[in-house]
């Protein structure tokens, strides 16, 4: 039998079933990661809610990803990886050398809780040449963290989708993204919904489409307080919008 997808939900209890303190990937997880190193057929792996950060298992996963050459998609949402800087460092180092992974979901991992976590993502983006989709939704990413990530995005040539819904990059973060996107030619979708971006940020993002005319980029800023001034700015720049180059707003 050939495996192409695994959803891990190994549950360990602390002895008292009434307590039901469920923690995926306890001791059993170590054997799994050793197997993962040599897997040649597994293409998709779901480790969401697996307690990777809280149980110190992220380094085991990172070591496996350094050797694995089959996984294309991995879901790591809700693992608190960003809360433990050493875990984020291990994962980022693995993604620097992994040549098979195309999409990684890191939503709700508290990456914005430590600036160092954003620095590790920056360093990874600068050298990774295979990742096409990165999901950082709901990570408490501030404008300072966005500055670091944007520096990595500037030098990246393969990422096509970057999701940043429900963070707090604000208009300063949008300005950092503007500077990065003047150089980036690969990004096709930038999701900035619900990031407290006001009309100043709208102006920065509009200038991206003006300057980077060679790109095909859709920017989603729905759910941001752009106000009447921001909407007016968008209407004034509507001539720069096409089906593949646009800013979505509400």
mmCIF file of N, CA and C in Angstrom, residues 12-14 18-23:
data_model
loop_
_atom_site.group_PDB
_atom_site.id
_atom_site.type_symbol
_atom_site.label_atom_id
_atom_site.label_comp_id
_atom_site.label_asym_id
_atom_site.label_seq_id
_atom_site.Cartn_x
_atom_site.Cartn_y
_atom_site.Cartn_z
ATOM 1 N N UNK A 12 -2.374 10.711 23.559
ATOM 2 C CA UNK A 12 -1.876 10.121 24.795
ATOM 3 C C UNK A 12 -2.622 10.757 25.954
ATOM 4 N N UNK A 13 -3.029 9.949 26.918
ATOM 5 C CA UNK A 13 -3.698 10.477 28.106
ATOM 6 C C UNK A 13 -2.815 10.242 29.328
ATOM 7 N N UNK A 14 -3.035 11.050 30.332
ATOM 8 C CA UNK A 14 -2.174 10.975 31.511
ATOM 9 C C UNK A 14 -2.634 9.923 32.514
ATOM 10 N N UNK A 18 -10.974 10.458 32.853
ATOM 11 C CA UNK A 18 -11.886 11.556 33.154
ATOM 12 C C UNK A 18 -11.217 12.903 32.949
ATOM 13 N N UNK A 19 -9.874 12.920 33.063
ATOM 14 C CA UNK A 19 -9.124 14.153 32.854
ATOM 15 C C UNK A 19 -9.111 14.514 31.377
ATOM 16 N N UNK A 20 -8.990 13.509 30.525
ATOM 17 C CA UNK A 20 -8.945 13.634 29.058
ATOM 18 C C UNK A 20 -8.017 14.750 28.601
ATOM 19 N N UNK A 21 -6.809 14.765 29.178
ATOM 20 C CA UNK A 21 -5.794 15.738 28.763
ATOM 21 C C UNK A 21 -5.140 15.219 27.489
ATOM 22 N N UNK A 22 -5.764 15.464 26.360
ATOM 23 C CA UNK A 22 -5.331 14.876 25.098
ATOM 24 C C UNK A 22 -4.160 15.652 24.509
ATOM 25 N N UNK A 23 -3.077 14.944 24.234
ATOM 26 C CA UNK A 23 -1.892 15.566 23.664
ATOM 27 C C UNK A 23 -1.401 14.731 22.495
#
